[in-house]
DNA sequence: GGCATTTACTTGGCCGTGCAAGCAATTGCC
DNA sequence: GGCAATTGCTTGCACGGCCAAGTAAATGCC
């Protein structure tokens, strides 16, 4: 039997791919791509932020965030402003169009969560959350 | 509080990223990139295959596999041969260099699995596998 | 003050991945 | 046989991500 196929690692890879695909599908109508919604959520929750804060919060590479923000600006969801107090820094703020996405994206995110966990009992969900947290700690 | 951060969806995204990063690190010395090892494993297990079979097995888009195979060929790990019986089809076969990676990659994959599951009891591991399978079914 | 170091971001390059469009060979069917 | 539909693959394009190298501003320290 194909030992490699039954590993948890492989399961993680497959789940990650399907999950991303589902996210992409649910976000399509909003105009966001999977990944961008997390950035926007941080802006909605915490207001305008320097990119450095987003990088920290999202745990992504600086270059990844730079380009994500560039694309969000291109799409009109975000504005980039040079900080007055630190002229290296860029402050990212949601535009009106960006703010307008909030409810729709929250809804899509909720649907994604529902889809992901469909059929799992409450204890199963808690267990999954616990185990994923352990795995995350292992890999970080 | 930031409700979105505590979702299982978000945990999946974070785990997937760390997991991929770990895979990339463990595979680095072999010359493979995360993702390519799964393709090679299928070749090692099942011998030369038409791309269509790899696409099916890996559950990836045809274009993704085309390019992965192109890069593996570029790296010298794989050879592409036009099928005699169906001249549309491309048969992918591991080269000697590709075969030579087998043990090293198996080892790396095992290390990845160990790292991922470190500290989890046997029942925890079984439970995680079960829950991931459920989630995967939900998302497919 | 002045220079080395650190910080904040950019850009180029590369990989995985998907969609859309397109080409060529094969198959299905009248 | 002959033409339509299907199959197998490729290419262009766009995203998320990462690393490495580079620029410019702010900080640290003598």
mmCIF file of C-alpha atoms (C1' of nucleotides) in Angstrom:
data_model
loop_
_atom_site.group_PDB
_atom_site.id
_atom_site.type_symbol
_atom_site.label_atom_id
_atom_site.label_comp_id
_atom_site.label_asym_id
_atom_site.label_seq_id
_atom_site.Cartn_x
_atom_site.Cartn_y
_atom_site.Cartn_z
ATOM 1 C CA UNK A 1 0.000 0.000 0.000
ATOM 2 C CA UNK A 2 1.112 3.544 -0.620
ATOM 3 C CA UNK A 3 2.347 4.412 2.815
ATOM 4 C CA UNK A 4 2.888 8.063 1.938
ATOM 5 C CA UNK A 5 -0.711 8.643 1.048
ATOM 6 C CA UNK A 6 -1.962 7.790 4.479
ATOM 7 C CA UNK A 7 0.218 10.186 6.380
ATOM 8 C CA UNK A 8 -1.206 13.087 8.286
ATOM 9 C CA UNK A 9 1.148 15.313 6.352
ATOM 10 C CA UNK A 10 -0.518 14.328 3.150
ATOM 11 C CA UNK A 11 -3.935 14.849 4.681
ATOM 12 C CA UNK A 12 -2.894 18.329 5.735
ATOM 13 C CA UNK A 13 -1.766 19.129 2.211
ATOM 14 C CA UNK A 14 -5.009 17.902 0.708
ATOM 15 C CA UNK A 15 -7.188 19.647 3.263
ATOM 16 C CA UNK A 16 -5.254 22.860 2.781
ATOM 17 C CA UNK A 17 -5.784 22.742 -0.949
ATOM 18 C CA UNK A 18 -9.495 22.025 -0.780
ATOM 19 C CA UNK A 19 -9.916 24.601 1.920
ATOM 20 C CA UNK A 20 -8.206 27.258 -0.121
ATOM 21 C CA UNK A 21 -10.274 26.345 -3.160
ATOM 22 C CA UNK A 22 -13.454 26.623 -1.109
ATOM 23 C CA UNK A 23 -12.336 29.991 0.252
ATOM 24 C CA UNK A 24 -11.602 31.208 -3.232
ATOM 25 C CA UNK A 25 -15.035 30.145 -4.373
ATOM 26 C CA UNK A 26 -16.862 31.739 -1.451
ATOM 27 C CA UNK A 27 -14.917 34.975 -1.758
ATOM 28 C CA UNK A 28 -15.223 35.257 -5.512
ATOM 29 C CA UNK A 29 -18.261 37.506 -5.510
ATOM 30 C CA UNK A 30 -16.584 39.898 -3.095
ATOM 31 C CA UNK A 31 -13.656 40.432 -5.435
ATOM 32 C CA UNK A 32 -11.132 39.216 -2.882
ATOM 33 C CA UNK A 33 -8.752 36.313 -3.274
ATOM 34 C CA UNK A 34 -8.055 33.767 -0.573
ATOM 35 C CA UNK A 35 -5.513 35.308 1.764
ATOM 36 C CA UNK A 36 -6.545 38.885 1.182
ATOM 37 C CA UNK A 37 -9.573 38.497 3.407
ATOM 38 C CA UNK A 38 -7.372 37.932 6.446
ATOM 39 C CA UNK A 39 -5.569 41.159 5.767
ATOM 40 C CA UNK A 40 -8.815 43.049 5.368
ATOM 41 C CA UNK A 41 -10.195 41.499 8.555
ATOM 42 C CA UNK A 42 -7.260 42.841 10.502
ATOM 43 C CA UNK A 43 -7.882 46.280 9.061
ATOM 44 C CA UNK A 44 -11.554 46.112 9.926
ATOM 45 C CA UNK A 45 -10.836 44.991 13.464
ATOM 46 C CA UNK A 46 -7.912 47.225 14.238
ATOM 47 C CA UNK A 47 -8.214 50.177 11.899
ATOM 48 C CA UNK A 48 -5.458 51.657 9.701
ATOM 49 C CA UNK A 49 -2.162 49.950 10.349
ATOM 50 C CA UNK A 50 1.418 50.205 9.210
ATOM 51 C CA UNK A 51 2.363 47.306 6.966
ATOM 52 C CA UNK A 52 4.810 46.175 9.587
ATOM 53 C CA UNK A 53 1.910 45.483 11.937
ATOM 54 C CA UNK A 54 0.092 43.479 9.298
ATOM 55 C CA UNK A 55 3.222 41.472 8.606
ATOM 56 C CA UNK A 56 3.501 40.729 12.297
ATOM 57 C CA UNK A 57 -0.146 39.845 12.737
ATOM 58 C CA UNK A 58 -0.404 37.683 9.654
ATOM 59 C CA UNK A 59 2.969 36.070 10.098
ATOM 60 C CA UNK A 60 3.789 36.541 6.441
ATOM 61 C CA UNK A 61 6.872 37.633 4.607
ATOM 62 C CA UNK A 62 7.151 41.387 4.129
ATOM 63 C CA UNK A 63 7.251 41.016 0.383
ATOM 64 C CA UNK A 64 4.050 38.985 0.392
ATOM 65 C CA UNK A 65 2.240 41.710 2.290
ATOM 66 C CA UNK A 66 3.663 44.449 0.111
ATOM 67 C CA UNK A 67 2.249 42.840 -2.986
ATOM 68 C CA UNK A 68 -1.048 41.863 -1.402
ATOM 69 C CA UNK A 69 -1.532 45.476 -0.348
ATOM 70 C CA UNK A 70 -0.563 46.694 -3.814
ATOM 71 C CA UNK A 71 -3.235 44.463 -5.336
ATOM 72 C CA UNK A 72 -5.830 45.495 -2.792
ATOM 73 C CA UNK A 73 -5.031 49.109 -3.587
ATOM 74 C CA UNK A 74 -5.343 48.356 -7.283
ATOM 75 C CA UNK A 75 -8.748 46.837 -6.545
ATOM 76 C CA UNK A 76 -9.718 49.959 -4.614
ATOM 77 C CA UNK A 77 -10.201 48.307 -1.234
ATOM 78 C CA UNK A 78 -7.284 49.902 0.505
ATOM 79 C CA UNK A 79 -5.269 53.096 0.500
ATOM 80 C CA UNK A 80 -1.551 53.408 1.194
ATOM 81 C CA UNK A 81 -0.363 56.488 2.990
ATOM 82 C CA UNK A 82 3.192 57.418 3.900
ATOM 83 C CA UNK A 83 3.440 57.766 7.640
ATOM 84 C CA UNK A 84 4.166 61.294 8.839
ATOM 85 C CA UNK A 85 6.052 60.185 11.925
ATOM 86 C CA UNK A 86 8.167 57.534 10.191
ATOM 87 C CA UNK A 87 8.681 58.201 6.542
ATOM 88 C CA UNK A 88 9.792 54.654 5.842
ATOM 89 C CA UNK A 89 6.474 53.279 6.972
ATOM 90 C CA UNK A 90 3.323 52.815 4.932
ATOM 91 C CA UNK A 91 -0.036 53.056 6.644
ATOM 92 C CA UNK A 92 -2.690 50.853 5.131
ATOM 93 C CA UNK A 93 -6.260 51.974 5.526
ATOM 94 C CA UNK A 94 -9.459 50.498 4.177
ATOM 95 C CA UNK A 95 -11.334 52.634 1.685
ATOM 96 C CA UNK A 96 -15.097 52.991 1.702
ATOM 97 C CA UNK A 97 -15.225 50.185 -0.845
ATOM 98 C CA UNK A 98 -13.073 48.112 1.473
ATOM 99 C CA UNK A 99 -15.324 48.794 4.409
ATOM 100 C CA UNK A 100 -18.312 47.863 2.320
ATOM 101 C CA UNK A 101 -16.972 44.331 1.963
ATOM 102 C CA UNK A 102 -16.969 43.651 5.640
ATOM 103 C CA UNK A 103 -20.381 42.043 6.061
ATOM 104 C CA UNK A 104 -20.169 40.028 2.895
ATOM 105 C CA UNK A 105 -16.749 38.700 3.733
ATOM 106 C CA UNK A 106 -17.725 37.897 7.303
ATOM 107 C CA UNK A 107 -20.624 35.962 5.898
ATOM 108 C CA UNK A 108 -18.413 34.098 3.435
ATOM 109 C CA UNK A 109 -15.968 33.307 6.189
ATOM 110 C CA UNK A 110 -18.777 31.955 8.322
ATOM 111 C CA UNK A 111 -19.979 29.797 5.459
ATOM 112 C CA UNK A 112 -16.475 28.504 4.985
ATOM 113 C CA UNK A 113 -16.293 27.582 8.629
ATOM 114 C CA UNK A 114 -19.681 25.862 8.453
ATOM 115 C CA UNK A 115 -18.717 23.958 5.337
ATOM 116 C CA UNK A 116 -15.398 22.922 6.827
ATOM 117 C CA UNK A 117 -16.923 21.616 10.022
ATOM 118 C CA UNK A 118 -20.178 20.236 8.670
ATOM 119 C CA UNK A 119 -21.182 17.050 10.382
ATOM 120 C CA UNK A 120 -18.673 17.398 13.194
ATOM 121 C CA UNK A 121 -20.093 17.310 16.690
ATOM 122 C CA UNK A 122 -19.240 20.037 19.149
ATOM 123 C CA UNK A 123 -16.684 17.815 20.921
ATOM 124 C CA UNK A 124 -15.158 16.880 17.566
ATOM 125 C CA UNK A 125 -14.787 20.530 16.693
ATOM 126 C CA UNK A 126 -13.125 21.307 19.975
ATOM 127 C CA UNK A 127 -10.833 18.338 19.552
ATOM 128 C CA UNK A 128 -9.881 19.382 16.047
ATOM 129 C CA UNK A 129 -9.112 22.890 17.227
ATOM 130 C CA UNK A 130 -6.977 21.504 20.041
ATOM 131 C CA UNK A 131 -5.052 19.161 17.760
ATOM 132 C CA UNK A 132 -4.476 21.783 15.091
ATOM 133 C CA UNK A 133 -3.094 24.106 17.725
ATOM 134 C CA UNK A 134 -0.679 21.410 18.825
ATOM 135 C CA UNK A 135 0.423 20.759 15.271
ATOM 136 C CA UNK A 136 0.847 24.449 14.646
ATOM 137 C CA UNK A 137 3.075 24.738 17.680
ATOM 138 C CA UNK A 138 5.143 21.828 16.464
ATOM 139 C CA UNK A 139 5.704 23.383 13.086
ATOM 140 C CA UNK A 140 6.532 26.886 14.207
ATOM 141 C CA UNK B 1 -12.214 40.017 20.432
ATOM 142 C CA UNK B 2 -11.033 39.003 16.997
ATOM 143 C CA UNK B 3 -13.535 36.253 16.314
ATOM 144 C CA UNK B 4 -11.995 35.429 12.939
ATOM 145 C CA UNK B 5 -8.668 34.507 14.400
ATOM 146 C CA UNK B 6 -10.068 31.702 16.459
ATOM 147 C CA UNK B 7 -11.809 29.887 13.649
ATOM 148 C CA UNK B 8 -10.760 26.456 12.556
ATOM 149 C CA UNK B 9 -10.465 27.842 9.052
ATOM 150 C CA UNK B 10 -7.819 30.215 10.191
ATOM 151 C CA UNK B 11 -6.030 27.440 12.037
ATOM 152 C CA UNK B 12 -6.036 25.362 8.874
ATOM 153 C CA UNK B 13 -4.522 28.215 6.911
ATOM 154 C CA UNK B 14 -1.782 28.728 9.480
ATOM 155 C CA UNK B 15 -1.011 25.048 9.833
ATOM 156 C CA UNK B 16 -0.891 24.658 6.078
ATOM 157 C CA UNK B 17 1.613 27.473 5.763
ATOM 158 C CA UNK B 18 3.891 26.233 8.525
ATOM 159 C CA UNK B 19 3.622 22.729 7.221
ATOM 160 C CA UNK B 20 4.589 23.743 3.749
ATOM 161 C CA UNK B 21 7.487 25.783 5.068
ATOM 162 C CA UNK B 22 8.691 22.793 7.064
ATOM 163 C CA UNK B 23 8.385 20.552 4.021
ATOM 164 C CA UNK B 24 10.338 23.031 1.951
ATOM 165 C CA UNK B 25 13.073 23.097 4.550
ATOM 166 C CA UNK B 26 13.288 19.327 4.891
ATOM 167 C CA UNK B 27 13.299 18.799 1.144
ATOM 168 C CA UNK B 28 15.784 21.526 0.359
ATOM 169 C CA UNK B 29 18.836 19.296 0.299
ATOM 170 C CA UNK B 30 17.125 16.902 -2.103
ATOM 171 C CA UNK B 31 16.571 19.631 -4.654
ATOM 172 C CA UNK B 32 12.810 19.160 -4.649
ATOM 173 C CA UNK B 33 10.206 21.764 -3.785
ATOM 174 C CA UNK B 34 7.195 21.096 -1.616
ATOM 175 C CA UNK B 35 4.591 19.493 -3.825
ATOM 176 C CA UNK B 36 7.012 17.858 -6.205
ATOM 177 C CA UNK B 37 7.771 15.113 -3.719
ATOM 178 C CA UNK B 38 4.204 13.830 -3.944
ATOM 179 C CA UNK B 39 4.524 13.535 -7.675
ATOM 180 C CA UNK B 40 7.819 11.695 -7.383
ATOM 181 C CA UNK B 41 6.378 9.380 -4.750
ATOM 182 C CA UNK B 42 3.654 8.338 -7.122
ATOM 183 C CA UNK B 43 6.229 7.616 -9.773
ATOM 184 C CA UNK B 44 8.317 5.588 -7.364
ATOM 185 C CA UNK B 45 5.335 3.611 -6.187
ATOM 186 C CA UNK B 46 3.628 3.071 -9.490
ATOM 187 C CA UNK B 47 6.294 3.397 -12.129
ATOM 188 C CA UNK B 48 6.136 5.506 -15.300
ATOM 189 C CA UNK B 49 2.754 7.066 -15.731
ATOM 190 C CA UNK B 50 0.922 9.231 -18.210
ATOM 191 C CA UNK B 51 0.438 12.734 -16.902
ATOM 192 C CA UNK B 52 -3.274 12.139 -16.891
ATOM 193 C CA UNK B 53 -2.796 9.473 -14.214
ATOM 194 C CA UNK B 54 -0.720 11.828 -12.095
ATOM 195 C CA UNK B 55 -3.335 14.529 -12.439
ATOM 196 C CA UNK B 56 -5.962 12.062 -11.281
ATOM 197 C CA UNK B 57 -3.921 10.732 -8.391
ATOM 198 C CA UNK B 58 -2.767 14.099 -7.132
ATOM 199 C CA UNK B 59 -6.072 15.808 -7.693
ATOM 200 C CA UNK B 60 -4.385 18.788 -9.282
ATOM 201 C CA UNK B 61 -5.145 20.896 -12.300
ATOM 202 C CA UNK B 62 -3.639 19.601 -15.527
ATOM 203 C CA UNK B 63 -1.678 22.792 -16.021
ATOM 204 C CA UNK B 64 -0.163 22.514 -12.575
ATOM 205 C CA UNK B 65 1.094 19.031 -13.296
ATOM 206 C CA UNK B 66 2.377 20.000 -16.720
ATOM 207 C CA UNK B 67 4.552 22.666 -15.213
ATOM 208 C CA UNK B 68 5.651 20.616 -12.229
ATOM 209 C CA UNK B 69 6.782 17.891 -14.615
ATOM 210 C CA UNK B 70 8.540 20.435 -16.815
ATOM 211 C CA UNK B 71 10.486 21.664 -13.816
ATOM 212 C CA UNK B 72 11.291 18.181 -12.633
ATOM 213 C CA UNK B 73 12.554 17.411 -16.114
ATOM 214 C CA UNK B 74 14.617 20.578 -16.055
ATOM 215 C CA UNK B 75 16.092 19.387 -12.762
ATOM 216 C CA UNK B 76 16.847 16.021 -14.320
ATOM 217 C CA UNK B 77 14.632 13.932 -12.059
ATOM 218 C CA UNK B 78 12.110 12.920 -14.663
ATOM 219 C CA UNK B 79 11.888 12.200 -18.372
ATOM 220 C CA UNK B 80 8.907 12.912 -20.625
ATOM 221 C CA UNK B 81 8.190 10.509 -23.411
ATOM 222 C CA UNK B 82 5.440 10.739 -25.993
ATOM 223 C CA UNK B 83 3.230 7.708 -25.690
ATOM 224 C CA UNK B 84 3.316 5.350 -28.678
ATOM 225 C CA UNK B 85 -0.228 4.170 -28.272
ATOM 226 C CA UNK B 86 -1.760 7.599 -27.745
ATOM 227 C CA UNK B 87 0.263 10.341 -29.275
ATOM 228 C CA UNK B 88 -1.475 13.035 -27.254
ATOM 229 C CA UNK B 89 -0.275 11.513 -24.002
ATOM 230 C CA UNK B 90 3.018 12.130 -22.223
ATOM 231 C CA UNK B 91 4.526 9.351 -20.164
ATOM 232 C CA UNK B 92 6.487 10.570 -17.167
ATOM 233 C CA UNK B 93 9.255 8.351 -15.937
ATOM 234 C CA UNK B 94 11.793 8.897 -13.174
ATOM 235 C CA UNK B 95 15.409 9.127 -14.296
ATOM 236 C CA UNK B 96 18.251 7.496 -12.414
ATOM 237 C CA UNK B 97 18.752 10.805 -10.620
ATOM 238 C CA UNK B 98 15.067 10.778 -9.747
ATOM 239 C CA UNK B 99 15.256 7.249 -8.417
ATOM 240 C CA UNK B 100 18.276 8.212 -6.379
ATOM 241 C CA UNK B 101 16.182 10.676 -4.417
ATOM 242 C CA UNK B 102 13.809 8.075 -3.152
ATOM 243 C CA UNK B 103 15.402 7.174 0.168
ATOM 244 C CA UNK B 104 16.324 10.717 1.030
ATOM 245 C CA UNK B 105 12.855 12.011 0.295
ATOM 246 C CA UNK B 106 11.197 9.169 2.182
ATOM 247 C CA UNK B 107 13.369 10.077 5.117
ATOM 248 C CA UNK B 108 12.503 13.766 4.841
ATOM 249 C CA UNK B 109 8.833 12.888 4.600
ATOM 250 C CA UNK B 110 9.104 10.768 7.700
ATOM 251 C CA UNK B 111 10.817 13.595 9.554
ATOM 252 C CA UNK B 112 8.060 15.922 8.483
ATOM 253 C CA UNK B 113 5.482 13.533 9.832
ATOM 254 C CA UNK B 114 7.365 13.183 13.108
ATOM 255 C CA UNK B 115 7.739 16.920 13.453
ATOM 256 C CA UNK B 116 4.094 17.500 12.656
ATOM 257 C CA UNK B 117 2.846 15.003 15.190
ATOM 258 C CA UNK B 118 5.443 15.468 17.901
ATOM 259 C CA UNK B 119 3.955 15.209 21.359
ATOM 260 C CA UNK B 120 0.646 13.800 20.173
ATOM 261 C CA UNK B 121 -0.390 10.527 21.732
ATOM 262 C CA UNK B 122 -1.379 7.624 19.544
ATOM 263 C CA UNK B 123 -5.105 8.251 20.184
ATOM 264 C CA UNK B 124 -4.605 11.936 19.394
ATOM 265 C CA UNK B 125 -2.979 11.034 16.115
ATOM 266 C CA UNK B 126 -5.780 8.708 15.169
ATOM 267 C CA UNK B 127 -8.317 11.336 16.118
ATOM 268 C CA UNK B 128 -6.572 13.985 14.058
ATOM 269 C CA UNK B 129 -6.477 11.675 11.055
ATOM 270 C CA UNK B 130 -10.154 10.939 11.461
ATOM 271 C CA UNK B 131 -11.120 14.580 11.775
ATOM 272 C CA UNK B 132 -8.991 15.690 8.851
ATOM 273 C CA UNK B 133 -10.608 13.023 6.710
ATOM 274 C CA UNK B 134 -14.031 14.361 7.669
ATOM 275 C CA UNK B 135 -13.014 17.911 6.868
ATOM 276 C CA UNK B 136 -11.543 16.826 3.579
ATOM 277 C CA UNK B 137 -14.783 15.144 2.632
ATOM 278 C CA UNK B 138 -16.689 18.276 3.523
ATOM 279 C CA UNK B 139 -14.534 20.430 1.314
ATOM 280 C CA UNK B 140 -14.430 18.221 -1.733
ATOM 281 C "C1'" DG C 1 27.618 65.435 15.238
ATOM 282 C "C1'" DG C 2 28.592 61.334 12.511
ATOM 283 C "C1'" DC C 3 28.795 56.718 11.187
ATOM 284 C "C1'" DA C 4 27.255 51.743 11.793
ATOM 285 C "C1'" DT C 5 23.236 49.190 12.549
ATOM 286 C "C1'" DT C 6 18.541 48.280 12.315
ATOM 287 C "C1'" DT C 7 14.039 48.797 10.429
ATOM 288 C "C1'" DA C 8 10.381 49.274 6.714
ATOM 289 C "C1'" DC C 9 9.484 48.359 2.456
ATOM 290 C "C1'" DT C 10 10.352 47.112 -2.653
ATOM 291 C "C1'" DT C 11 11.581 44.481 -6.481
ATOM 292 C "C1'" DG C 12 13.133 40.454 -9.066
ATOM 293 C "C1'" DG C 13 13.000 35.723 -9.327
ATOM 294 C "C1'" DC C 14 11.023 31.342 -8.528
ATOM 295 C "C1'" DC C 15 7.506 27.684 -7.141
ATOM 296 C "C1'" DG C 16 2.691 25.834 -6.464
ATOM 297 C "C1'" DT C 17 -1.881 26.367 -7.990
ATOM 298 C "C1'" DG C 18 -6.041 27.489 -10.715
ATOM 299 C "C1'" DC C 19 -8.780 29.250 -14.749
ATOM 300 C "C1'" DA C 20 -9.423 30.123 -19.590
ATOM 301 C "C1'" DA C 21 -8.278 29.360 -24.155
ATOM 302 C "C1'" DG C 22 -6.260 26.728 -27.606
ATOM 303 C "C1'" DC C 23 -4.120 22.744 -30.242
ATOM 304 C "C1'" DA C 24 -3.818 18.085 -31.631
ATOM 305 C "C1'" DA C 25 -4.990 13.329 -31.362
ATOM 306 C "C1'" DT C 26 -8.577 9.986 -30.313
ATOM 307 C "C1'" DT C 27 -13.156 8.366 -29.849
ATOM 308 C "C1'" DG C 28 -18.047 8.159 -30.731
ATOM 309 C "C1'" DC C 29 -21.595 7.871 -33.728
ATOM 310 C "C1'" DC C 30 -24.418 8.451 -37.862
ATOM 311 C "C1'" DG D 1 -15.746 7.025 -44.005
ATOM 312 C "C1'" DG D 2 -16.376 11.453 -41.923
ATOM 313 C "C1'" DC D 3 -17.470 14.895 -38.727
ATOM 314 C "C1'" DA D 4 -18.570 16.163 -33.797
ATOM 315 C "C1'" DA D 5 -17.370 15.548 -29.197
ATOM 316 C "C1'" DT D 6 -13.975 14.280 -25.917
ATOM 317 C "C1'" DT D 7 -9.435 13.775 -24.070
ATOM 318 C "C1'" DG D 8 -4.477 15.053 -23.076
ATOM 319 C "C1'" DC D 9 -1.681 18.500 -22.722
ATOM 320 C "C1'" DT D 10 0.234 23.350 -23.147
ATOM 321 C "C1'" DT D 11 0.485 28.269 -22.581
ATOM 322 C "C1'" DG D 12 -0.823 32.885 -20.862
ATOM 323 C "C1'" DC D 13 -2.215 35.106 -17.012
ATOM 324 C "C1'" DA D 14 -3.020 36.001 -12.226
ATOM 325 C "C1'" DC D 15 -2.491 34.921 -7.032
ATOM 326 C "C1'" DG D 16 -0.354 33.572 -2.680
ATOM 327 C "C1'" DG D 17 4.083 32.703 -0.759
ATOM 328 C "C1'" DC D 18 9.129 32.748 0.043
ATOM 329 C "C1'" DC D 19 14.114 34.231 -0.358
ATOM 330 C "C1'" DA D 20 17.674 37.429 -1.593
ATOM 331 C "C1'" DA D 21 19.238 41.840 -2.597
ATOM 332 C "C1'" DG D 22 18.612 46.603 -2.566
ATOM 333 C "C1'" DT D 23 17.003 51.495 -1.010
ATOM 334 C "C1'" DA D 24 15.878 54.822 2.219
ATOM 335 C "C1'" DA D 25 14.794 56.404 6.713
ATOM 336 C "C1'" DA D 26 15.366 56.077 11.709
ATOM 337 C "C1'" DT D 27 18.178 54.585 15.745
ATOM 338 C "C1'" DG D 28 22.084 53.591 18.505
ATOM 339 C "C1'" DC D 29 26.270 54.733 20.133
ATOM 340 C "C1'" DC D 30 30.942 56.661 20.381
#
